[in-house]
Short mmCIF file of C-alpha atoms and ligand atoms in Angstrom, two decimals:
data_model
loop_
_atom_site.label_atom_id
_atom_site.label_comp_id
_atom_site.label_asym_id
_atom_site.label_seq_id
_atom_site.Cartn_x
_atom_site.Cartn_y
_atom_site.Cartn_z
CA UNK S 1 6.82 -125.78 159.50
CA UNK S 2 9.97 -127.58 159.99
CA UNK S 3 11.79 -126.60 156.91
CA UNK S 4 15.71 -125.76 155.98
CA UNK S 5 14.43 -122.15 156.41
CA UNK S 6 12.80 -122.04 159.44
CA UNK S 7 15.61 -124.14 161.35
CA UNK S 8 17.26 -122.49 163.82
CA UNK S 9 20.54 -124.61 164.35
CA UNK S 10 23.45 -123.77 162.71
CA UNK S 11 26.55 -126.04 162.66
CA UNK S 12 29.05 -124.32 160.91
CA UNK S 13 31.84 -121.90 162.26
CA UNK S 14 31.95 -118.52 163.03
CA UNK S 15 28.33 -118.52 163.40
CA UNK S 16 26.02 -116.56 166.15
CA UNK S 17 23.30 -119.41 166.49
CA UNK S 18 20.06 -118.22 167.15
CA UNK S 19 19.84 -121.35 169.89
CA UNK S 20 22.47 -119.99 172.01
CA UNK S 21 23.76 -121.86 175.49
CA UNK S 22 25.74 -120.89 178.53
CA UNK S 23 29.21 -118.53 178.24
CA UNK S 24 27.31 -116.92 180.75
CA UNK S 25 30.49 -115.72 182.44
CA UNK S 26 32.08 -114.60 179.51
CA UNK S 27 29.22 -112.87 178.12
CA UNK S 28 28.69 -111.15 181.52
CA UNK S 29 32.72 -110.15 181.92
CA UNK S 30 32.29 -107.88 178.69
CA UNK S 31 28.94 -106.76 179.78
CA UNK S 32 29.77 -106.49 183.71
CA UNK S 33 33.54 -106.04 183.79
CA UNK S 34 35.15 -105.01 180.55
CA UNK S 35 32.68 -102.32 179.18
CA UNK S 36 32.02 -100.67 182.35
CA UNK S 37 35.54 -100.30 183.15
CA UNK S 38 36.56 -98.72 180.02
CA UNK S 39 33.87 -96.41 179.69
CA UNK S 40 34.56 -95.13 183.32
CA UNK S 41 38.23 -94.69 182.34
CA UNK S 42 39.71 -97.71 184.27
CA UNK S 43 42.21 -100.26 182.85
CA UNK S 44 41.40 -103.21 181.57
CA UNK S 45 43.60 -106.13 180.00
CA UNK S 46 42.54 -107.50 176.79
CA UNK S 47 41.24 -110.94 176.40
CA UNK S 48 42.73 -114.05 174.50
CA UNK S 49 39.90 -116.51 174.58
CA UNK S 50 41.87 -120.07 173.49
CA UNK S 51 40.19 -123.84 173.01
CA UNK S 52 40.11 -126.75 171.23
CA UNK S 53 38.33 -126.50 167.82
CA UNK S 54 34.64 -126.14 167.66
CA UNK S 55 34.24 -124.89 171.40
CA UNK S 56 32.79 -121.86 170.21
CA UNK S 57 35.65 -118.99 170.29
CA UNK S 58 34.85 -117.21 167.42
CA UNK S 59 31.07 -116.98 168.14
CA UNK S 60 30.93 -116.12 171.15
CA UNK S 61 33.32 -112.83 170.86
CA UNK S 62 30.95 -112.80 167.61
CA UNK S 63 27.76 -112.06 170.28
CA UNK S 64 29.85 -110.07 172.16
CA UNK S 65 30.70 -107.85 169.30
CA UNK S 66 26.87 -107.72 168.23
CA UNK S 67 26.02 -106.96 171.93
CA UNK S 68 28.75 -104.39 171.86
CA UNK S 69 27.81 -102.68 168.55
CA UNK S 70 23.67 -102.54 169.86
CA UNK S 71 24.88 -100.60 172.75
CA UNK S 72 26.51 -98.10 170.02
CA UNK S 73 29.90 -99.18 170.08
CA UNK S 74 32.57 -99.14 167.20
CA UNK S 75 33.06 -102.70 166.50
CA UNK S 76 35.48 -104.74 164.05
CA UNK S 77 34.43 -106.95 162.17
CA UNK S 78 36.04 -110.72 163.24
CA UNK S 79 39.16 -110.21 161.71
CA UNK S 80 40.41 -113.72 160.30
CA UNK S 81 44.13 -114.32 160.16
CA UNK S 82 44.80 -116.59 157.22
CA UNK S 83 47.88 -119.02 157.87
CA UNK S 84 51.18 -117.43 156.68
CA UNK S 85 49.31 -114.07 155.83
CA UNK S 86 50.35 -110.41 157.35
CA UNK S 87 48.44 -109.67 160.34
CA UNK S 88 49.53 -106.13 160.24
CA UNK S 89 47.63 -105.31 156.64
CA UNK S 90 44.86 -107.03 157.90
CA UNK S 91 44.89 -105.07 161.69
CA UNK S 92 45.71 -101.88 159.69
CA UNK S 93 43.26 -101.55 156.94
CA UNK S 94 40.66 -102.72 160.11
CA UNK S 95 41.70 -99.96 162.41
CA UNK S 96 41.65 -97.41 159.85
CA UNK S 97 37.77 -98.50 159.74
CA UNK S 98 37.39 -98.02 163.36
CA UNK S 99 39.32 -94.14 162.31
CA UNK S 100 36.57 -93.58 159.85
CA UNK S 101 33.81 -95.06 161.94
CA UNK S 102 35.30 -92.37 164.82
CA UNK S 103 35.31 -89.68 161.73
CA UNK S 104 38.66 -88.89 161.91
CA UNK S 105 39.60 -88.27 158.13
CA UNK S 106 37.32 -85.31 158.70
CA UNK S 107 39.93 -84.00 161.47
CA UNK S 108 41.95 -80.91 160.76
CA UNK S 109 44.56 -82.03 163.10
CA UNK S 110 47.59 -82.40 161.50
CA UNK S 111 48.38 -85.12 164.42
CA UNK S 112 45.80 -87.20 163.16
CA UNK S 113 46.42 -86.62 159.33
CA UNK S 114 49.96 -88.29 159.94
CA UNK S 115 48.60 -90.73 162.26
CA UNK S 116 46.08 -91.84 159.86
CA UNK S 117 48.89 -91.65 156.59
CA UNK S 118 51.41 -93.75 158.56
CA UNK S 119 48.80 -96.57 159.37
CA UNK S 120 47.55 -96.42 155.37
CA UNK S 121 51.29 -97.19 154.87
CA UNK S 122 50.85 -100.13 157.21
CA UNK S 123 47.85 -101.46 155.66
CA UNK S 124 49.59 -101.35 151.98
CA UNK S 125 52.91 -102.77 152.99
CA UNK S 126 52.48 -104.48 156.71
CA UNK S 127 55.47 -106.29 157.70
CA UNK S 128 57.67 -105.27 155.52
CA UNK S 129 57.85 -102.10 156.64
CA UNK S 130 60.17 -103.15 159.32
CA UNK S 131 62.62 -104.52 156.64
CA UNK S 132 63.06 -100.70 155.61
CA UNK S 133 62.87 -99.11 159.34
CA UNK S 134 64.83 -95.84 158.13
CA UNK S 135 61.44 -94.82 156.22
CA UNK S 136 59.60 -94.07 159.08
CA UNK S 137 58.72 -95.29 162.65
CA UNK S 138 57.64 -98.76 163.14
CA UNK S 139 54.38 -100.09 162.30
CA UNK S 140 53.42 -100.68 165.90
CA UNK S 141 54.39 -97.46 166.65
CA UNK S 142 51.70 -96.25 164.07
CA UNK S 143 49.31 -98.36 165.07
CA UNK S 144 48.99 -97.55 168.72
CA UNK S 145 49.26 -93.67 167.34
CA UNK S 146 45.90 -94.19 165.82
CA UNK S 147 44.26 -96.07 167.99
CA UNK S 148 44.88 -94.06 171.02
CA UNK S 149 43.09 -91.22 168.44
CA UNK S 150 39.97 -93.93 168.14
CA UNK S 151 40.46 -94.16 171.89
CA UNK S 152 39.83 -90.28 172.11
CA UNK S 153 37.51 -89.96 169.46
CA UNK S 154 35.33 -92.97 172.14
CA UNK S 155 36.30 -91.12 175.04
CA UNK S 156 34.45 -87.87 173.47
CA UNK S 157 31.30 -90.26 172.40
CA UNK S 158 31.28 -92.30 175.76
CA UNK S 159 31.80 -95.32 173.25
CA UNK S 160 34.23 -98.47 173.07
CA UNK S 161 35.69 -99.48 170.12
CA UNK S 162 36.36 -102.86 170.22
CA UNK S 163 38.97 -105.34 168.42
CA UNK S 164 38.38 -108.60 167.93
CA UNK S 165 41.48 -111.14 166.18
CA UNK S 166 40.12 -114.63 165.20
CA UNK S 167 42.45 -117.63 164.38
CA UNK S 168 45.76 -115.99 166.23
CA UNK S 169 47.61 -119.49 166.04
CA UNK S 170 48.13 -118.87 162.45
CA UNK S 171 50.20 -115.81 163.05
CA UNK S 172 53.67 -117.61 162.52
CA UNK S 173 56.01 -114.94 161.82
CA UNK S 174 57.39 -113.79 165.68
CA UNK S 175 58.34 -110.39 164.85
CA UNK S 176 54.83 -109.80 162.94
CA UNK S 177 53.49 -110.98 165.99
CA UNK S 178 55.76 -109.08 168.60
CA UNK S 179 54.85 -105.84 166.63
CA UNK S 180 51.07 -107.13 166.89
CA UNK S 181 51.01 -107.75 170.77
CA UNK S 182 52.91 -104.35 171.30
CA UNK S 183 51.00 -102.44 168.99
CA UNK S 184 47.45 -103.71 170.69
CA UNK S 185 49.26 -103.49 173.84
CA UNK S 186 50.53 -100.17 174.18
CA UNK S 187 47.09 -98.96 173.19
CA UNK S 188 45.43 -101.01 176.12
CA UNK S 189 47.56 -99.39 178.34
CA UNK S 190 48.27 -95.91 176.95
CA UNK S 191 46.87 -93.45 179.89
CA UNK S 192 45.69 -89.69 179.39
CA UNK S 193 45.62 -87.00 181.31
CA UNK S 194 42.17 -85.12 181.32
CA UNK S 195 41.37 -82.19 182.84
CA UNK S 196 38.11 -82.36 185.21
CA UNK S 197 35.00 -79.98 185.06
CA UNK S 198 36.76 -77.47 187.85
CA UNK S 199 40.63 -77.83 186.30
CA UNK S 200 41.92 -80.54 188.54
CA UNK S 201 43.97 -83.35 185.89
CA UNK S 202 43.34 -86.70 186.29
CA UNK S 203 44.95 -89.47 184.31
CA UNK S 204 42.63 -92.40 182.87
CA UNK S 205 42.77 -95.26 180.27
CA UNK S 206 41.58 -95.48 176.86
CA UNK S 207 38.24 -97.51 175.80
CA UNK S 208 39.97 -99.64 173.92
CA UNK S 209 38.55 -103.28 173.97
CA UNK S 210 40.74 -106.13 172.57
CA UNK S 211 39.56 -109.67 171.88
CA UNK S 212 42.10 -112.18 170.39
CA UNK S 213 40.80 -115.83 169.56
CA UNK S 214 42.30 -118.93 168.29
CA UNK S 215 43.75 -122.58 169.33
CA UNK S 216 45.57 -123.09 172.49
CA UNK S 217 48.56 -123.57 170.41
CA UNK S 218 48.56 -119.56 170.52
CA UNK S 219 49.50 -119.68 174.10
CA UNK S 220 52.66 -121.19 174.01
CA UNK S 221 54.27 -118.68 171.11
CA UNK S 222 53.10 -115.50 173.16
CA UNK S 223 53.05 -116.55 176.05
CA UNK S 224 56.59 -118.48 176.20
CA UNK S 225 58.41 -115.79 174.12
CA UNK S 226 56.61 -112.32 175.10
CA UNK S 227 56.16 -113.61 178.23
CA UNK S 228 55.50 -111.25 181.41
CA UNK S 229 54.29 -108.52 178.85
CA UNK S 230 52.00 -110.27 177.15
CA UNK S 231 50.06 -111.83 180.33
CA UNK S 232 49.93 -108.48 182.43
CA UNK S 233 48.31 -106.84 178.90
CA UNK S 234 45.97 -110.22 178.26
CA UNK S 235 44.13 -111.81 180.40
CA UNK S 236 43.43 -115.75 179.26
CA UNK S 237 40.78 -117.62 179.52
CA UNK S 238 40.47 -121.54 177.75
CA UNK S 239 36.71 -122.90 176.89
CA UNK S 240 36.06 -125.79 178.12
CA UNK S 241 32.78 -127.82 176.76
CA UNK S 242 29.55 -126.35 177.59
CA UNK S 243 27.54 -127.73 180.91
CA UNK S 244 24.48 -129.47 180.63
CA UNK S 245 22.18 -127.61 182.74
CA UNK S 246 23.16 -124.54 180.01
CA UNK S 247 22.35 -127.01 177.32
CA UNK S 248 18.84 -128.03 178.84
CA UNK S 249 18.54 -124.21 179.42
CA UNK S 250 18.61 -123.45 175.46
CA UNK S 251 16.66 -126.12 174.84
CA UNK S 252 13.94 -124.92 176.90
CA UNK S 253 12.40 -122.48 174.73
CA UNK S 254 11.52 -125.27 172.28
CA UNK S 255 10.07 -127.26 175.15
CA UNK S 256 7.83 -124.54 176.66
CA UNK S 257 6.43 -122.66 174.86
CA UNK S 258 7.58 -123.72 171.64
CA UNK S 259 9.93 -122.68 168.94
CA UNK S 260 8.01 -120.31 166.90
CA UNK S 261 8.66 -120.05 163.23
CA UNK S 262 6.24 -119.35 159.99
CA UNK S 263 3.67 -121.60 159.25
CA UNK S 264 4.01 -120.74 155.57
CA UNK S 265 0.32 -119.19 155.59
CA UNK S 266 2.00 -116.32 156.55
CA UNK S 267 0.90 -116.58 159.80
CA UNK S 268 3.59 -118.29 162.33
CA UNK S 269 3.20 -121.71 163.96
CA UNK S 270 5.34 -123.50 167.26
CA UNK S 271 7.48 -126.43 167.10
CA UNK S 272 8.01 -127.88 170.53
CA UNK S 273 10.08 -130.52 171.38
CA UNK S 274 9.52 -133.25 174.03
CA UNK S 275 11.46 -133.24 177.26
CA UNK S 276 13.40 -136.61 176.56
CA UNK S 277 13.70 -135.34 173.26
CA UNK S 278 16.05 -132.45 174.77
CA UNK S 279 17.56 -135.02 177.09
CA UNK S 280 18.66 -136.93 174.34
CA UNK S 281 20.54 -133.61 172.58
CA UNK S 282 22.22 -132.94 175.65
CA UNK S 283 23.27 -136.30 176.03
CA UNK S 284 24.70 -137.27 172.68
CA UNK S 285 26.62 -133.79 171.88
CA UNK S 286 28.26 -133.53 175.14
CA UNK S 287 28.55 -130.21 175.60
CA UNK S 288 30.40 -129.01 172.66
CA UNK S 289 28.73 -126.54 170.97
CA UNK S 290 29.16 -127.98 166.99
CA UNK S 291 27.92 -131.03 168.37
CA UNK S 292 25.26 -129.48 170.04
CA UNK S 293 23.95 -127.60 166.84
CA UNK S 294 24.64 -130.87 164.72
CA UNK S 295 22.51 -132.51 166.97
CA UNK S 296 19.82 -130.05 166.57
CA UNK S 297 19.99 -129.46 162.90
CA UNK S 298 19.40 -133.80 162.12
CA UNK S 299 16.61 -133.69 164.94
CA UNK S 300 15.31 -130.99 162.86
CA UNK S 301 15.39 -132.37 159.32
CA UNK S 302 14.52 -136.13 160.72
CA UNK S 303 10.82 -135.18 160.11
CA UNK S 304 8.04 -132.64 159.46
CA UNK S 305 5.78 -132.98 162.54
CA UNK S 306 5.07 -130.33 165.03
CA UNK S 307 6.74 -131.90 167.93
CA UNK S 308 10.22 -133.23 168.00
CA UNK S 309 10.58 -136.47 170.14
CA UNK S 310 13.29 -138.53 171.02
CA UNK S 311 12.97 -141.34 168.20
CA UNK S 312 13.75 -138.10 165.87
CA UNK S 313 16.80 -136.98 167.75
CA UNK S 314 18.38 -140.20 167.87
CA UNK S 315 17.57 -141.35 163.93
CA UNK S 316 18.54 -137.57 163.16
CA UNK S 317 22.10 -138.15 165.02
CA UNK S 318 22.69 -141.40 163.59
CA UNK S 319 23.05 -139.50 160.06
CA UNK S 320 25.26 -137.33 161.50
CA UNK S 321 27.55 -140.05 163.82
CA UNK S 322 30.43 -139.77 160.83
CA UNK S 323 30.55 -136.21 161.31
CA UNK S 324 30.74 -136.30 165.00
CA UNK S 325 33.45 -138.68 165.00
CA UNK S 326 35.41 -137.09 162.63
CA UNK S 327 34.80 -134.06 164.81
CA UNK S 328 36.54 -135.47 168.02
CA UNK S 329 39.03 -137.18 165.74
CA UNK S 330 40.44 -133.52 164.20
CA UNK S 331 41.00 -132.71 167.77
CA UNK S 332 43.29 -135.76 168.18
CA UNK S 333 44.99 -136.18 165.66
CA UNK S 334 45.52 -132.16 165.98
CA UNK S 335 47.47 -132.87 169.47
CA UNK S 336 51.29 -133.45 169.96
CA UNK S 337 51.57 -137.36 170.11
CA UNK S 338 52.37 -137.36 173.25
CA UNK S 339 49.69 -135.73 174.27
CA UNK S 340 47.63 -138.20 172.39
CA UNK S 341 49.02 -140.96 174.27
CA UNK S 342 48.62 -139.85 177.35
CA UNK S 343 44.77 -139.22 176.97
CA UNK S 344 44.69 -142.90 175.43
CA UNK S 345 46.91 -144.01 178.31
CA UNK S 346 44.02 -141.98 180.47
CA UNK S 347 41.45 -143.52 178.80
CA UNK S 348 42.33 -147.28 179.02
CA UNK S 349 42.23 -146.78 182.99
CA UNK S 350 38.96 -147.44 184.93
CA UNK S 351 38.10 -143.77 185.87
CA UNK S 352 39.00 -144.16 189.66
CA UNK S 353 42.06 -145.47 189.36
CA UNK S 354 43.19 -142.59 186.98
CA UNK S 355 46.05 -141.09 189.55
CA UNK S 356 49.16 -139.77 187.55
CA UNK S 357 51.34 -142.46 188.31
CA UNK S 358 49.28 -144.77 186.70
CA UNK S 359 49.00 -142.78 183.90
CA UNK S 360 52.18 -142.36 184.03
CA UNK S 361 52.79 -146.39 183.43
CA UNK S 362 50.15 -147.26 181.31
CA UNK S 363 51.68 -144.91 178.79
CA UNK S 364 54.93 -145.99 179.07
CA UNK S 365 56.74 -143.68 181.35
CA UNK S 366 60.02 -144.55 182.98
CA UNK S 367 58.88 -142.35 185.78
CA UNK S 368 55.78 -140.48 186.48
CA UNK S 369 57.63 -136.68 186.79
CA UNK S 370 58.07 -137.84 183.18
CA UNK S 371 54.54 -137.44 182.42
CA UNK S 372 54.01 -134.08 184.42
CA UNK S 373 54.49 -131.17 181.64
CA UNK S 374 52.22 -132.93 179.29
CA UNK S 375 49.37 -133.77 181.75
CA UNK S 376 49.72 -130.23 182.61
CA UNK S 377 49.44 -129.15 179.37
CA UNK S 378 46.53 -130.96 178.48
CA UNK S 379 44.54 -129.03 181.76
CA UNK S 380 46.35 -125.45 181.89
CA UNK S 381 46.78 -124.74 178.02
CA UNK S 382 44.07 -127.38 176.41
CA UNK S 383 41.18 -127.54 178.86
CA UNK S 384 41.24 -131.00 178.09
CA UNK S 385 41.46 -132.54 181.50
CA UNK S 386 41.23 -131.07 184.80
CA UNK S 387 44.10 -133.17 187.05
CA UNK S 388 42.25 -132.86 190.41
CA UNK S 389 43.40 -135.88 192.86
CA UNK S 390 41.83 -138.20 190.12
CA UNK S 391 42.41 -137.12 186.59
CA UNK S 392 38.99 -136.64 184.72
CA UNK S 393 38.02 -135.29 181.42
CA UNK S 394 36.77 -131.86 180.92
CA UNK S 395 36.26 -132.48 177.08
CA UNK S 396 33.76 -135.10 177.05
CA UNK S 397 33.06 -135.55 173.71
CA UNK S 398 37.18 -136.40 173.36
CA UNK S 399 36.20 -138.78 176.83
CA UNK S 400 33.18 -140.42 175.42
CA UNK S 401 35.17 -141.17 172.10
CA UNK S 402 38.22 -142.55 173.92
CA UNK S 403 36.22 -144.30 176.95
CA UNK S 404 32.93 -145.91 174.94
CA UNK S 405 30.90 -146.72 171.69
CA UNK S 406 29.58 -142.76 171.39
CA UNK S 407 29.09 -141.34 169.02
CA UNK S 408 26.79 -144.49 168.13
CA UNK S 409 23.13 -144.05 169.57
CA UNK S 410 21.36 -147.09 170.67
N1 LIG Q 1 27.39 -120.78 173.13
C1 LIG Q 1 26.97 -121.49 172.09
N2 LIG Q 1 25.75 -122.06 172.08
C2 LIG Q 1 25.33 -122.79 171.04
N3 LIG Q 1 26.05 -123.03 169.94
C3 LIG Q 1 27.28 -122.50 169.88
C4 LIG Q 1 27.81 -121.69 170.94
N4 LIG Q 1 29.04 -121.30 170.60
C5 LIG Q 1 29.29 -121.82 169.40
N5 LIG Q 1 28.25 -122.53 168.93
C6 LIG Q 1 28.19 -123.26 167.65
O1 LIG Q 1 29.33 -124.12 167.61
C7 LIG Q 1 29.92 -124.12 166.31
C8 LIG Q 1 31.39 -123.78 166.41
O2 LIG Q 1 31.54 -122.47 166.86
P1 LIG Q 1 32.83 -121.61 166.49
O3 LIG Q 1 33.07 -121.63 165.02
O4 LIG Q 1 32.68 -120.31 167.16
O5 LIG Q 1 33.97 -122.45 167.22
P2 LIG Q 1 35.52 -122.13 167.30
O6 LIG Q 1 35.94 -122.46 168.68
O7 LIG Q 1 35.79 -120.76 166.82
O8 LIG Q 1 36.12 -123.22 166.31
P3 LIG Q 1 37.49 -123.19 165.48
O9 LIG Q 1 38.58 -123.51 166.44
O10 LIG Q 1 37.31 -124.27 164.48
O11 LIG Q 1 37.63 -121.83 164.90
C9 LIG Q 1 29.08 -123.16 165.48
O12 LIG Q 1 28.15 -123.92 164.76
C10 LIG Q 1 28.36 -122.31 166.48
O13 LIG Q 1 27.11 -121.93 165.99
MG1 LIG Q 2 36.82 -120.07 165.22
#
């Protein structure tokens, strides 16, 4: 039965959906790359996974996380960092979890016991610590102490424990952050020497796996002032929206065979959902992932019947059209004006005619250098467009809005 319980879509944030599409190569870097690595001793950079609102950061180092703590790993929870808050409390009281987790506080090494102390300190008084340096070392310094004694304490258990930082844009005090990036940093690249069955000493990293998330924004504060550091420790990656063929590809289970929920006779029952049907999802939430649950969820609710056709997506979206707009509009009125205009200017051109210079014009440059940094902005540190020899949009539900009458269904 199609009910609010039974539906599978799920358009709020920081959720795992259960209809899941594409991040195939992200999934498959922790899975192929990341994990492997670290558990064979290698080094690995952590990973800052940046875009635009709603593209699905915090869920899918969510699913990582969940794949991560299946396979037996020590996992943080998504660790939220409210605007204007203390990162270091927060990062503190979290990897004294990960300690416990490792059973630690059970160790009789004295080592540990002051490694674990200092880092309690940390989680009671965070940053300013730093304001009264002469009572101790540092708070990054504590930090990496105990985390390179989870790292050991994973090494001994052939685990990973694994860090994950949600909504790093709202870290907005630079020395908090500084301490932050060094703290995580030093960690990542802390190297051990172990001895080998046979006495020969080799040195190897840590399994230490670090995921930081958040809004592009992040980028320029640690990337501009920690600079060289912080991109040889953290490797970047921006989301971009979600392609289609990944979108038909989630869709399919509902298609063939059938999405199978209760039937409320305790038995369980399929809802399937016509091709065109599925067409039509893909089509109106262009490929960003809220969109693409929204889309689901109205399609869902828009009637009771066993199949879901493509009457039902489109009536279903056309309760939801508001939302969707004010969706794409967050992300605008989010950007730097100039940004803004430049995507307008972008916009107003016939697509093959979209060259920088006249760009460049259209939004009122004196010259079109003028207009380089923020095009480039827009494709390096927004994943917004991609400038190739004609500039095209990468975020299409921000191109649809701009360039035609979407979010409105026929
Ligand atoms: N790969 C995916 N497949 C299907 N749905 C997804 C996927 N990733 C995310 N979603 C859905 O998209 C919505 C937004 O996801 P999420 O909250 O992770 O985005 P975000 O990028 O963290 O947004 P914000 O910048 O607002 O924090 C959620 O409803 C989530 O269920
Ligand atoms: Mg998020």
């Amino acid at each position: 039965m199609r009910t609010a319980q039974t539906n599978p879509f799920s358009p709020g944030a920081d959720i795992v959906p259960d209809v899941w599409a594409g991040r195939t190569e992200q999934l498959s870097d922790w899975r192929d790359v990341v994990r492997p690595r670290l558990i064979a001793g290698l080094p690995e950079r952590g990973r800052t996974i940046l875009g635009e609102p709603g593209l699905g950061k915090s869920s899918l180092v969510r699913r990582i996380a969940q794949h991560a703590a299946a396979a037996g790993d020590w996992v943080t929870p998504q660790l939220r960092i409210p605007s204007g808050s203390d990162p270091l409390k927060l990062v503190a009281s979290a990897v004294l979890a990960l300690a416990e987790e490792a059973g630690l506080p059970s160790s009789r090494e004295r080592r540990i016991a002051q490694a674990l102390a200092r880092v309690q300190t940390v989680a009671a008084s965070g940053l300013s610590l730093t304001v009264r340096a002469q009572e101790g070392p540092e708070p990054h310094t504590a930090l990496t102490a105990l985390l390179v004694e989870v790292g050991r304490a994973a090494v001994a258990r052939g685990t990973v424990a694994l860090i994950h930082i949600d909504e790093v844009q709202n870290i907005a005090d630079e020395h908090a952050l500084s301490q932050l990036l060094i703290a995580l940093g030093d960690a990542i690249t802390h190297e051990e020497a172990v001895e080998l069955p046979g006495g020969a000493k080799v040195r190897r990293s840590l399994p230490i796996a670090v995921y930081l998330t958040g809004l592009p924004d992040f980028e320029d504060r640690a990337g501009a002032h920690k600079g060289a550091t912080f991109a040889r420790r953290f490797k970047t990656t921006v989301l971009t929206a979600i392609d289609d063929e990944d979108i038909t590809a989630a869709l399919h289970g509902f298609v063939l065979p059938g999405w199978e929920v209760p039937d409320g006779d305790g038995g369980t029952t399929r809802i399937r959902m016509e091709d065109d049907a599925a067409a039509a999802i893909v089509d109106l939430c262009r490929g960003e992932p809220f969109l693409f649950q929204l889309a689901g969820e109205r399609a869902w609710y828009a009637s009771r019947a066993a199949v879901i056709t493509r009457e039902q997506v489109v009536s279903g979206w056309r309760g939801a059209q508001r939302e969707a707009a004010a969706h794409v509009e967050r992300i605008l009125t989010r950007l730097p004006q100039r940004e803004r205009a430049f995507l307008e200017a972008m916009a107003a051109l016939p697509a093959r005619v979209r060259k920088l210079g006249r760009i460049a014009a259209e939004a009122g440059y004196a010259k079109t250098t003028d207009a380089g940094p923020t095009s480039q902005r827009l494709d390096t540190v927004r994943g917004i467009i991609d400038r190739g020899k004609l500039y095209t949009f990468r975020h299409r539900a921000v191109e649809a809005y701009l360039t035609s009458d979407w979010p409105r269904a026929e």
